[in-house]
PDB file of C-alpha atoms and ligand atoms in Angstrom:
ATOM      1  CA  UNK S   1      28.656 104.970  61.093  1.00  0.00           C
ATOM      2  CA  UNK S   2      28.769 105.078  57.301  1.00  0.00           C
ATOM      3  CA  UNK S   3      31.297 106.274  54.850  1.00  0.00           C
ATOM      4  CA  UNK S   4      29.652 107.922  51.802  1.00  0.00           C
ATOM      5  CA  UNK S   5      31.592 108.695  48.707  1.00  0.00           C
ATOM      6  CA  UNK S   6      29.890 110.659  45.965  1.00  0.00           C
ATOM      7  CA  UNK S   7      31.169 111.613  42.485  1.00  0.00           C
ATOM      8  CA  UNK S   8      34.810 111.626  43.595  1.00  0.00           C
ATOM      9  CA  UNK S   9      37.252 112.404  40.785  1.00  0.00           C
ATOM     10  CA  UNK S  10      40.915 112.997  40.535  1.00  0.00           C
ATOM     11  CA  UNK S  11      43.231 113.823  37.606  1.00  0.00           C
ATOM     12  CA  UNK S  12      46.956 113.934  38.390  1.00  0.00           C
ATOM     13  CA  UNK S  13      49.137 116.667  37.058  1.00  0.00           C
ATOM     14  CA  UNK S  14      50.555 114.288  34.429  1.00  0.00           C
ATOM     15  CA  UNK S  15      46.980 113.945  32.990  1.00  0.00           C
ATOM     16  CA  UNK S  16      46.223 110.492  34.375  1.00  0.00           C
ATOM     17  CA  UNK S  17      42.452 110.445  35.230  1.00  0.00           C
ATOM     18  CA  UNK S  18      42.837 108.041  38.206  1.00  0.00           C
ATOM     19  CA  UNK S  19      39.311 108.423  39.760  1.00  0.00           C
ATOM     20  CA  UNK S  20      36.336 109.006  37.491  1.00  0.00           C
ATOM     21  CA  UNK S  21      33.143 109.789  39.570  1.00  0.00           C
ATOM     22  CA  UNK S  22      33.411 107.160  42.271  1.00  0.00           C
ATOM     23  CA  UNK S  23      30.110 106.567  44.134  1.00  0.00           C
ATOM     24  CA  UNK S  24      30.217 104.224  47.170  1.00  0.00           C
ATOM     25  CA  UNK S  25      28.460 103.732  50.398  1.00  0.00           C
ATOM     26  CA  UNK S  26      30.491 101.780  52.897  1.00  0.00           C
ATOM     27  CA  UNK S  27      28.814 100.493  56.087  1.00  0.00           C
ATOM     28  CA  UNK S  28      30.525  99.251  59.213  1.00  0.00           C
ATOM     29  CA  UNK S  29      32.307  95.816  58.885  1.00  0.00           C
ATOM     30  CA  UNK S  30      34.883  94.652  56.428  1.00  0.00           C
ATOM     31  CA  UNK S  31      34.689  96.191  52.971  1.00  0.00           C
ATOM     32  CA  UNK S  32      36.763  94.904  50.080  1.00  0.00           C
ATOM     33  CA  UNK S  33      37.998  97.151  47.298  1.00  0.00           C
ATOM     34  CA  UNK S  34      39.200  94.904  44.505  1.00  0.00           C
ATOM     35  CA  UNK S  35      40.936  96.020  41.235  1.00  0.00           C
ATOM     36  CA  UNK S  36      43.857  95.352  39.027  1.00  0.00           C
ATOM     37  CA  UNK S  37      47.042  97.337  39.423  1.00  0.00           C
ATOM     38  CA  UNK S  38      46.508 100.856  38.208  1.00  0.00           C
ATOM     39  CA  UNK S  39      42.749 100.766  38.905  1.00  0.00           C
ATOM     40  CA  UNK S  40      42.935 103.675  41.305  1.00  0.00           C
ATOM     41  CA  UNK S  41      42.643 101.855  44.617  1.00  0.00           C
ATOM     42  CA  UNK S  42      45.559 103.673  46.280  1.00  0.00           C
ATOM     43  CA  UNK S  43      44.428 107.032  44.900  1.00  0.00           C
ATOM     44  CA  UNK S  44      41.028 106.432  46.561  1.00  0.00           C
ATOM     45  CA  UNK S  45      42.610 105.222  49.830  1.00  0.00           C
ATOM     46  CA  UNK S  46      44.988 108.052  50.026  1.00  0.00           C
ATOM     47  CA  UNK S  47      42.061 110.569  49.462  1.00  0.00           C
ATOM     48  CA  UNK S  48      39.931 108.856  52.199  1.00  0.00           C
ATOM     49  CA  UNK S  49      42.957 108.962  54.518  1.00  0.00           C
ATOM     50  CA  UNK S  50      43.193 112.720  53.964  1.00  0.00           C
ATOM     51  CA  UNK S  51      46.598 112.490  52.334  1.00  0.00           C
ATOM     52  CA  UNK S  52      45.703 113.873  48.945  1.00  0.00           C
ATOM     53  CA  UNK S  53      43.183 116.205  47.451  1.00  0.00           C
ATOM     54  CA  UNK S  54      40.341 115.181  45.128  1.00  0.00           C
ATOM     55  CA  UNK S  55      39.338 117.410  42.288  1.00  0.00           C
ATOM     56  CA  UNK S  56      35.584 116.996  42.652  1.00  0.00           C
ATOM     57  CA  UNK S  57      33.120 115.077  44.839  1.00  0.00           C
ATOM     58  CA  UNK S  58      32.122 114.716  48.491  1.00  0.00           C
ATOM     59  CA  UNK S  59      33.012 112.176  51.153  1.00  0.00           C
ATOM     60  CA  UNK S  60      31.250 112.050  54.523  1.00  0.00           C
ATOM     61  CA  UNK S  61      32.051 109.785  57.531  1.00  0.00           C
ATOM     62  CA  UNK S  62      28.988 110.022  59.701  1.00  0.00           C
ATOM     63  CA  UNK S  63      28.505 113.791  59.846  1.00  0.00           C
ATOM     64  CA  UNK S  64      32.139 114.640  59.087  1.00  0.00           C
ATOM     65  CA  UNK S  65      33.053 116.235  55.825  1.00  0.00           C
ATOM     66  CA  UNK S  66      36.148 114.102  55.087  1.00  0.00           C
ATOM     67  CA  UNK S  67      37.628 116.275  52.367  1.00  0.00           C
ATOM     68  CA  UNK S  68      37.439 119.463  54.426  1.00  0.00           C
ATOM     69  CA  UNK S  69      37.535 118.446  58.119  1.00  0.00           C
ATOM     70  CA  UNK S  70      40.881 116.610  57.851  1.00  0.00           C
ATOM     71  CA  UNK S  71      41.795 116.908  61.552  1.00  0.00           C
ATOM     72  CA  UNK S  72      38.484 115.388  62.648  1.00  0.00           C
ATOM     73  CA  UNK S  73      38.989 112.397  60.263  1.00  0.00           C
ATOM     74  CA  UNK S  74      42.515 111.805  61.433  1.00  0.00           C
ATOM     75  CA  UNK S  75      41.406 111.380  65.017  1.00  0.00           C
ATOM     76  CA  UNK S  76      39.068 108.530  63.874  1.00  0.00           C
ATOM     77  CA  UNK S  77      41.449 106.956  61.239  1.00  0.00           C
ATOM     78  CA  UNK S  78      43.799 104.055  61.345  1.00  0.00           C
ATOM     79  CA  UNK S  79      45.764 103.726  58.107  1.00  0.00           C
ATOM     80  CA  UNK S  80      48.146 101.076  56.946  1.00  0.00           C
ATOM     81  CA  UNK S  81      49.585 102.292  53.637  1.00  0.00           C
ATOM     82  CA  UNK S  82      50.858 100.127  50.784  1.00  0.00           C
ATOM     83  CA  UNK S  83      54.477 101.124  51.386  1.00  0.00           C
ATOM     84  CA  UNK S  84      54.861 100.947  55.112  1.00  0.00           C
ATOM     85  CA  UNK S  85      58.165 102.306  56.238  1.00  0.00           C
ATOM     86  CA  UNK S  86      59.533 101.413  59.757  1.00  0.00           C
ATOM     87  CA  UNK S  87      62.371 102.943  61.676  1.00  0.00           C
ATOM     88  CA  UNK S  88      64.756  99.940  61.476  1.00  0.00           C
ATOM     89  CA  UNK S  89      66.561 100.572  64.764  1.00  0.00           C
ATOM     90  CA  UNK S  90      63.611 101.155  67.034  1.00  0.00           C
ATOM     91  CA  UNK S  91      61.764  98.316  68.801  1.00  0.00           C
ATOM     92  CA  UNK S  92      58.038  97.811  68.230  1.00  0.00           C
ATOM     93  CA  UNK S  93      57.424  98.526  71.909  1.00  0.00           C
ATOM     94  CA  UNK S  94      59.170 101.818  71.832  1.00  0.00           C
ATOM     95  CA  UNK S  95      57.544 102.757  68.459  1.00  0.00           C
ATOM     96  CA  UNK S  96      53.928 101.941  69.548  1.00  0.00           C
ATOM     97  CA  UNK S  97      54.571 103.791  72.869  1.00  0.00           C
ATOM     98  CA  UNK S  98      55.691 106.865  70.899  1.00  0.00           C
ATOM     99  CA  UNK S  99      52.809 106.704  68.385  1.00  0.00           C
ATOM    100  CA  UNK S 100      50.303 106.279  71.198  1.00  0.00           C
ATOM    101  CA  UNK S 101      51.589 109.374  73.016  1.00  0.00           C
ATOM    102  CA  UNK S 102      51.412 111.287  69.707  1.00  0.00           C
ATOM    103  CA  UNK S 103      47.850 110.167  69.245  1.00  0.00           C
ATOM    104  CA  UNK S 104      47.030 111.622  72.675  1.00  0.00           C
ATOM    105  CA  UNK S 105      47.296 108.551  74.975  1.00  0.00           C
ATOM    106  CA  UNK S 106      49.187 110.620  77.589  1.00  0.00           C
ATOM    107  CA  UNK S 107      48.707 108.548  80.825  1.00  0.00           C
ATOM    108  CA  UNK S 108      51.764 106.299  81.227  1.00  0.00           C
ATOM    109  CA  UNK S 109      49.862 103.359  82.788  1.00  0.00           C
ATOM    110  CA  UNK S 110      47.135 103.620  80.230  1.00  0.00           C
ATOM    111  CA  UNK S 111      49.767 103.664  77.404  1.00  0.00           C
ATOM    112  CA  UNK S 112      51.587 100.687  78.892  1.00  0.00           C
ATOM    113  CA  UNK S 113      48.303  98.643  78.981  1.00  0.00           C
ATOM    114  CA  UNK S 114      47.408  99.700  75.444  1.00  0.00           C
ATOM    115  CA  UNK S 115      50.778  98.802  73.970  1.00  0.00           C
ATOM    116  CA  UNK S 116      50.800  95.506  75.744  1.00  0.00           C
ATOM    117  CA  UNK S 117      47.448  94.576  74.501  1.00  0.00           C
ATOM    118  CA  UNK S 118      48.206  95.562  70.865  1.00  0.00           C
ATOM    119  CA  UNK S 119      51.506  93.556  70.887  1.00  0.00           C
ATOM    120  CA  UNK S 120      49.562  90.526  72.177  1.00  0.00           C
ATOM    121  CA  UNK S 121      46.738  90.852  69.699  1.00  0.00           C
ATOM    122  CA  UNK S 122      49.175  91.152  66.783  1.00  0.00           C
ATOM    123  CA  UNK S 123      51.365  88.309  68.159  1.00  0.00           C
ATOM    124  CA  UNK S 124      54.497  90.403  68.598  1.00  0.00           C
ATOM    125  CA  UNK S 125      54.870  90.469  72.292  1.00  0.00           C
ATOM    126  CA  UNK S 126      57.763  87.940  72.187  1.00  0.00           C
ATOM    127  CA  UNK S 127      59.728  90.233  69.835  1.00  0.00           C
ATOM    128  CA  UNK S 128      58.694  93.520  71.374  1.00  0.00           C
ATOM    129  CA  UNK S 129      62.197  94.564  72.228  1.00  0.00           C
ATOM    130  CA  UNK S 130      63.691  93.495  68.897  1.00  0.00           C
ATOM    131  CA  UNK S 131      64.400  96.322  66.380  1.00  0.00           C
ATOM    132  CA  UNK S 132      61.758  96.643  63.608  1.00  0.00           C
ATOM    133  CA  UNK S 133      64.502  96.264  60.997  1.00  0.00           C
ATOM    134  CA  UNK S 134      64.916  92.571  61.998  1.00  0.00           C
ATOM    135  CA  UNK S 135      61.176  91.784  61.462  1.00  0.00           C
ATOM    136  CA  UNK S 136      59.889  89.603  58.569  1.00  0.00           C
ATOM    137  CA  UNK S 137      57.358  91.022  56.094  1.00  0.00           C
ATOM    138  CA  UNK S 138      54.395  89.433  58.004  1.00  0.00           C
ATOM    139  CA  UNK S 139      55.689  90.860  61.330  1.00  0.00           C
ATOM    140  CA  UNK S 140      55.997  94.277  59.822  1.00  0.00           C
ATOM    141  CA  UNK S 141      52.504  94.080  58.498  1.00  0.00           C
ATOM    142  CA  UNK S 142      51.182  93.021  61.923  1.00  0.00           C
ATOM    143  CA  UNK S 143      53.058  95.869  63.412  1.00  0.00           C
ATOM    144  CA  UNK S 144      51.417  98.206  60.852  1.00  0.00           C
ATOM    145  CA  UNK S 145      48.018  96.973  62.051  1.00  0.00           C
ATOM    146  CA  UNK S 146      48.995  97.439  65.698  1.00  0.00           C
ATOM    147  CA  UNK S 147      49.881 101.142  64.974  1.00  0.00           C
ATOM    148  CA  UNK S 148      46.649 101.567  62.971  1.00  0.00           C
ATOM    149  CA  UNK S 149      44.601 100.317  65.837  1.00  0.00           C
ATOM    150  CA  UNK S 150      45.854 102.922  68.344  1.00  0.00           C
ATOM    151  CA  UNK S 151      43.158 105.352  69.420  1.00  0.00           C
ATOM    152  CA  UNK S 152      40.169 103.092  68.724  1.00  0.00           C
ATOM    153  CA  UNK S 153      39.689 104.180  65.154  1.00  0.00           C
ATOM    154  CA  UNK S 154      36.218 104.177  63.473  1.00  0.00           C
ATOM    155  CA  UNK S 155      37.698 103.982  60.063  1.00  0.00           C
ATOM    156  CA  UNK S 156      40.558 101.636  59.218  1.00  0.00           C
ATOM    157  CA  UNK S 157      42.128 101.629  55.802  1.00  0.00           C
ATOM    158  CA  UNK S 158      44.584  98.832  54.668  1.00  0.00           C
ATOM    159  CA  UNK S 159      46.066  99.083  51.265  1.00  0.00           C
ATOM    160  CA  UNK S 160      47.351  95.918  49.632  1.00  0.00           C
ATOM    161  CA  UNK S 161      48.150  94.386  52.968  1.00  0.00           C
ATOM    162  CA  UNK S 162      49.001  90.800  51.978  1.00  0.00           C
ATOM    163  CA  UNK S 163      51.272  91.525  48.999  1.00  0.00           C
ATOM    164  CA  UNK S 164      54.597  89.810  49.735  1.00  0.00           C
ATOM    165  CA  UNK S 165      53.300  87.733  52.701  1.00  0.00           C
ATOM    166  CA  UNK S 166      53.786  83.946  52.728  1.00  0.00           C
ATOM    167  CA  UNK S 167      50.464  81.816  53.147  1.00  0.00           C
ATOM    168  CA  UNK S 168      50.881  81.414  56.918  1.00  0.00           C
ATOM    169  CA  UNK S 169      51.491  85.077  57.409  1.00  0.00           C
ATOM    170  CA  UNK S 170      48.564  85.868  55.190  1.00  0.00           C
ATOM    171  CA  UNK S 171      46.197  83.695  57.269  1.00  0.00           C
ATOM    172  CA  UNK S 172      47.423  85.232  60.479  1.00  0.00           C
ATOM    173  CA  UNK S 173      46.882  88.693  58.993  1.00  0.00           C
ATOM    174  CA  UNK S 174      43.354  87.850  57.879  1.00  0.00           C
ATOM    175  CA  UNK S 175      42.508  86.563  61.330  1.00  0.00           C
ATOM    176  CA  UNK S 176      43.756  89.741  62.912  1.00  0.00           C
ATOM    177  CA  UNK S 177      41.614  91.913  60.518  1.00  0.00           C
ATOM    178  CA  UNK S 178      38.508  89.826  61.131  1.00  0.00           C
ATOM    179  CA  UNK S 179      38.823  90.352  64.833  1.00  0.00           C
ATOM    180  CA  UNK S 180      38.467  94.124  64.462  1.00  0.00           C
ATOM    181  CA  UNK S 181      35.048  95.134  65.870  1.00  0.00           C
ATOM    182  CA  UNK S 182      31.908  95.076  63.854  1.00  0.00           C
ATOM    183  CA  UNK S 183      31.271  98.762  64.688  1.00  0.00           C
ATOM    184  CA  UNK S 184      34.379  99.828  62.752  1.00  0.00           C
ATOM    185  CA  UNK S 185      34.612 100.396  59.066  1.00  0.00           C
ATOM    186  CA  UNK S 186      37.550  98.444  57.707  1.00  0.00           C
ATOM    187  CA  UNK S 187      38.460  98.970  53.989  1.00  0.00           C
ATOM    188  CA  UNK S 188      40.681  96.385  52.606  1.00  0.00           C
ATOM    189  CA  UNK S 189      42.116  97.329  49.242  1.00  0.00           C
ATOM    190  CA  UNK S 190      43.684  94.502  47.247  1.00  0.00           C
ATOM    191  CA  UNK S 191      44.087  92.874  43.743  1.00  0.00           C
ATOM    192  CA  UNK S 192      43.857  89.334  45.462  1.00  0.00           C
ATOM    193  CA  UNK S 193      40.313  87.996  45.087  1.00  0.00           C
ATOM    194  CA  UNK S 194      40.749  85.359  47.858  1.00  0.00           C
ATOM    195  CA  UNK S 195      41.515  88.079  50.472  1.00  0.00           C
ATOM    196  CA  UNK S 196      38.167  89.519  49.856  1.00  0.00           C
ATOM    197  CA  UNK S 197      36.119  86.394  49.499  1.00  0.00           C
ATOM    198  CA  UNK S 198      37.436  85.078  52.854  1.00  0.00           C
ATOM    199  CA  UNK S 199      36.872  88.239  54.778  1.00  0.00           C
ATOM    200  CA  UNK S 200      34.418  90.730  53.389  1.00  0.00           C
ATOM    201  CA  UNK S 201      30.597  91.114  53.499  1.00  0.00           C
ATOM    202  CA  UNK S 202      30.565  93.976  51.196  1.00  0.00           C
ATOM    203  CA  UNK S 203      32.826  94.888  48.236  1.00  0.00           C
ATOM    204  CA  UNK S 204      33.388  96.887  45.143  1.00  0.00           C
ATOM    205  CA  UNK S 205      35.410  96.133  41.994  1.00  0.00           C
ATOM    206  CA  UNK S 206      37.108  99.168  40.456  1.00  0.00           C
ATOM    207  CA  UNK S 207      38.779  99.331  37.069  1.00  0.00           C
ATOM    208  CA  UNK S 208      40.252 102.324  35.227  1.00  0.00           C
ATOM    209  CA  UNK S 209      39.075 104.640  37.990  1.00  0.00           C
ATOM    210  CA  UNK S 210      35.436 103.580  37.926  1.00  0.00           C
ATOM    211  CA  UNK S 211      33.240 101.298  40.049  1.00  0.00           C
ATOM    212  CA  UNK S 212      32.222  98.450  37.789  1.00  0.00           C
ATOM    213  CA  UNK S 213      30.445  96.313  40.385  1.00  0.00           C
ATOM    214  CA  UNK S 214      29.378  96.528  44.000  1.00  0.00           C
ATOM    215  CA  UNK S 215      27.495  94.450  46.607  1.00  0.00           C
ATOM    216  CA  UNK S 216      27.737  91.322  48.631  1.00  0.00           C
ATOM    217  CA  UNK S 217      30.242  88.838  47.222  1.00  0.00           C
ATOM    218  CA  UNK S 218      27.590  86.011  47.066  1.00  0.00           C
ATOM    219  CA  UNK S 219      25.091  88.336  45.270  1.00  0.00           C
ATOM    220  CA  UNK S 220      27.699  89.378  42.733  1.00  0.00           C
ATOM    221  CA  UNK S 221      28.687  85.688  42.192  1.00  0.00           C
ATOM    222  CA  UNK S 222      25.048  84.926  41.584  1.00  0.00           C
ATOM    223  CA  UNK S 223      25.072  87.090  38.573  1.00  0.00           C
ATOM    224  CA  UNK S 224      27.410  84.808  36.680  1.00  0.00           C
ATOM    225  CA  UNK S 225      25.986  81.558  38.091  1.00  0.00           C
ATOM    226  CA  UNK S 226      25.533  78.857  35.301  1.00  0.00           C
ATOM    227  CA  UNK S 227      27.349  81.159  32.889  1.00  0.00           C
ATOM    228  CA  UNK S 228      30.935  79.978  33.378  1.00  0.00           C
ATOM    229  CA  UNK S 229      32.345  77.230  31.210  1.00  0.00           C
ATOM    230  CA  UNK S 230      35.772  75.735  31.316  1.00  0.00           C
ATOM    231  CA  UNK S 231      38.034  73.779  28.912  1.00  0.00           C
ATOM    232  CA  UNK S 232      41.596  72.624  28.841  1.00  0.00           C
ATOM    233  CA  UNK S 233      43.340  73.773  25.607  1.00  0.00           C
ATOM    234  CA  UNK S 234      46.787  74.071  24.242  1.00  0.00           C
ATOM    235  CA  UNK S 235      48.388  77.414  24.822  1.00  0.00           C
ATOM    236  CA  UNK S 236      48.779  78.104  21.124  1.00  0.00           C
ATOM    237  CA  UNK S 237      44.891  77.798  20.668  1.00  0.00           C
ATOM    238  CA  UNK S 238      44.256  80.646  23.111  1.00  0.00           C
ATOM    239  CA  UNK S 239      44.112  83.422  20.601  1.00  0.00           C
ATOM    240  CA  UNK S 240      41.581  81.637  18.492  1.00  0.00           C
ATOM    241  CA  UNK S 241      39.274  81.049  21.460  1.00  0.00           C
ATOM    242  CA  UNK S 242      39.615  84.677  22.529  1.00  0.00           C
ATOM    243  CA  UNK S 243      38.485  85.794  19.103  1.00  0.00           C
ATOM    244  CA  UNK S 244      35.435  83.405  19.184  1.00  0.00           C
ATOM    245  CA  UNK S 245      34.199  83.885  22.734  1.00  0.00           C
ATOM    246  CA  UNK S 246      34.544  85.809  25.923  1.00  0.00           C
ATOM    247  CA  UNK S 247      37.505  84.237  27.632  1.00  0.00           C
ATOM    248  CA  UNK S 248      37.596  85.852  31.018  1.00  0.00           C
ATOM    249  CA  UNK S 249      40.626  84.048  32.516  1.00  0.00           C
ATOM    250  CA  UNK S 250      43.296  81.420  31.873  1.00  0.00           C
ATOM    251  CA  UNK S 251      44.921  79.110  34.453  1.00  0.00           C
ATOM    252  CA  UNK S 252      47.717  76.687  34.133  1.00  0.00           C
ATOM    253  CA  UNK S 253      46.781  73.107  35.373  1.00  0.00           C
ATOM    254  CA  UNK S 254      49.175  70.202  34.962  1.00  0.00           C
ATOM    255  CA  UNK S 255      50.871  71.845  32.020  1.00  0.00           C
ATOM    256  CA  UNK S 256      47.568  72.530  30.199  1.00  0.00           C
ATOM    257  CA  UNK S 257      45.893  75.940  29.807  1.00  0.00           C
ATOM    258  CA  UNK S 258      42.438  75.952  31.294  1.00  0.00           C
ATOM    259  CA  UNK S 259      40.182  78.776  30.114  1.00  0.00           C
ATOM    260  CA  UNK S 260      37.092  80.114  31.706  1.00  0.00           C
ATOM    261  CA  UNK S 261      34.450  81.454  29.209  1.00  0.00           C
ATOM    262  CA  UNK S 262      31.425  83.608  30.122  1.00  0.00           C
ATOM    263  CA  UNK S 263      28.409  82.523  28.097  1.00  0.00           C
ATOM    264  CA  UNK S 264      24.673  82.129  28.750  1.00  0.00           C
ATOM    265  CA  UNK S 265      24.784  78.841  26.913  1.00  0.00           C
ATOM    266  CA  UNK S 266      27.305  76.031  26.716  1.00  0.00           C
ATOM    267  CA  UNK S 267      29.708  77.106  23.927  1.00  0.00           C
ATOM    268  CA  UNK S 268      29.830  73.491  22.659  1.00  0.00           C
ATOM    269  CA  UNK S 269      29.915  70.053  24.215  1.00  0.00           C
ATOM    270  CA  UNK S 270      33.763  70.145  24.678  1.00  0.00           C
ATOM    271  CA  UNK S 271      33.139  72.755  27.466  1.00  0.00           C
ATOM    272  CA  UNK S 272      32.178  71.675  31.015  1.00  0.00           C
ATOM    273  CA  UNK S 273      30.133  73.848  33.476  1.00  0.00           C
ATOM    274  CA  UNK S 274      32.234  75.430  36.105  1.00  0.00           C
ATOM    275  CA  UNK S 275      31.031  76.510  39.477  1.00  0.00           C
ATOM    276  CA  UNK S 276      31.086  80.303  39.443  1.00  0.00           C
ATOM    277  CA  UNK S 277      33.151  82.009  42.137  1.00  0.00           C
ATOM    278  CA  UNK S 278      34.218  85.552  42.972  1.00  0.00           C
ATOM    279  CA  UNK S 279      37.266  85.282  40.778  1.00  0.00           C
ATOM    280  CA  UNK S 280      35.070  84.657  37.806  1.00  0.00           C
ATOM    281  CA  UNK S 281      32.982  87.785  38.801  1.00  0.00           C
ATOM    282  CA  UNK S 282      36.111  89.835  38.945  1.00  0.00           C
ATOM    283  CA  UNK S 283      37.552  88.686  35.645  1.00  0.00           C
ATOM    284  CA  UNK S 284      34.197  88.972  33.928  1.00  0.00           C
ATOM    285  CA  UNK S 285      33.818  92.591  35.122  1.00  0.00           C
ATOM    286  CA  UNK S 286      37.339  93.568  34.213  1.00  0.00           C
ATOM    287  CA  UNK S 287      37.171  91.898  30.821  1.00  0.00           C
ATOM    288  CA  UNK S 288      34.016  93.683  30.016  1.00  0.00           C
ATOM    289  CA  UNK S 289      35.388  97.043  31.142  1.00  0.00           C
ATOM    290  CA  UNK S 290      38.677  96.558  29.194  1.00  0.00           C
ATOM    291  CA  UNK S 291      36.702  95.584  26.076  1.00  0.00           C
ATOM    292  CA  UNK S 292      35.129  99.000  25.960  1.00  0.00           C
ATOM    293  CA  UNK S 293      38.439 100.665  25.453  1.00  0.00           C
ATOM    294  CA  UNK S 294      40.140  98.172  23.158  1.00  0.00           C
ATOM    295  CA  UNK S 295      37.308  97.943  20.690  1.00  0.00           C
TER     296      UNK S 295
HETATM  297  P1  ADP Q 301      46.209 101.022  42.197  1.00  0.00           P
HETATM  298  O1  ADP Q 301      46.361 101.376  43.629  1.00  0.00           O
HETATM  299  O2  ADP Q 301      44.808 100.397  41.904  1.00  0.00           O
HETATM  300  O3  ADP Q 301      47.281 100.204  41.664  1.00  0.00           O
HETATM  301  P2  ADP Q 301      46.765 103.775  41.777  1.00  0.00           P
HETATM  302  O4  ADP Q 301      45.761 104.634  42.452  1.00  0.00           O
HETATM  303  O5  ADP Q 301      48.115 103.605  42.414  1.00  0.00           O
HETATM  304  O6  ADP Q 301      46.137 102.342  41.477  1.00  0.00           O
HETATM  305  O7  ADP Q 301      47.007 104.436  40.323  1.00  0.00           O
HETATM  306  C1  ADP Q 301      45.943 104.789  39.404  1.00  0.00           C
HETATM  307  C2  ADP Q 301      46.550 105.502  38.260  1.00  0.00           C
HETATM  308  O8  ADP Q 301      47.152 106.762  38.687  1.00  0.00           O
HETATM  309  C3  ADP Q 301      47.706 104.726  37.601  1.00  0.00           C
HETATM  310  O9  ADP Q 301      47.651 104.933  36.261  1.00  0.00           O
HETATM  311  C4  ADP Q 301      48.926 105.454  38.243  1.00  0.00           C
HETATM  312  O10 ADP Q 301      50.112 105.328  37.407  1.00  0.00           O
HETATM  313  C5  ADP Q 301      48.496 106.816  38.415  1.00  0.00           C
HETATM  314  N1  ADP Q 301      49.073 107.478  39.587  1.00  0.00           N
HETATM  315  C6  ADP Q 301      49.099 107.146  40.806  1.00  0.00           C
HETATM  316  N2  ADP Q 301      49.674 108.000  41.613  1.00  0.00           N
HETATM  317  C7  ADP Q 301      50.111 109.021  40.861  1.00  0.00           C
HETATM  318  C8  ADP Q 301      50.806 110.239  41.076  1.00  0.00           C
HETATM  319  N3  ADP Q 301      51.171 110.613  42.282  1.00  0.00           N
HETATM  320  N4  ADP Q 301      51.108 111.039  40.001  1.00  0.00           N
HETATM  321  C9  ADP Q 301      50.696 110.618  38.707  1.00  0.00           C
HETATM  322  N5  ADP Q 301      50.055 109.505  38.467  1.00  0.00           N
HETATM  323  C10 ADP Q 301      49.750 108.716  39.485  1.00  0.00           C
END
């Protein structure tokens, strides 16, 4: 199954033009949607999850018209929103059992097996009878995935899933996502480049409501290969470098500021070649897009 988004636009009533003609074709497997805060990721995710209207455009999931056949989409959808509220006094077991019955898993035995398998898969079996309010951030996220997996969804949307998780919880969450079947479309929306480079075969970068790059992470990285240069500078020198060249990112390393510059040729012999990675692609695309509005 394929999710096809064509010319999708949305302007909120306050005048913010959050989505500007998004075109994306998303195949089965893990798809990463990367963009800075405010890029439009949640607006797009909420539209795909049938929770808000678009102004123009079409979206199809297989032969389903996503924007108009909402009930059909919901039967195939698993959604983990950015803000995932839980009922603090209810246990994960009771909650999953309840959601499963709402989603149409009516047989008692079938539901029992399903809930047990989800709790095991998300490593929550040992805390199944504890109330959700006592769970850590990582446990809540894993519970969020467990509920999203009920009903064998064909489209799973997870919005900023690793924000606020510690490194161990993040790895565990990644492993869980990567175990979801290859025949399911999983869209992972995030501003964390590493989440995508570790997990996704396909991706898009969005900025200011537009798709600025899309494809395989390795193919995108190829575009900046041999064009990234690095140098450690004093923080006070940064502005001067930014005026002279395309500084795409700055990192602090041992008290020094290390800049990455995008350039076809070595800017001068004080710069060293840097192996291009997905983070360089991301910053190069965002810098280029931002430059079009600031100049
Ligand atoms: P992201 O998820 O990439 O951070 P969002 O989709 O949340 O981006 O936001 C895109 C833009 O739309 C931002 O400028 C944001 O302030 C604005 N926005 C998001 N939701 C609403 C809303 N309900 N009403 C008005 N503006 C909104």
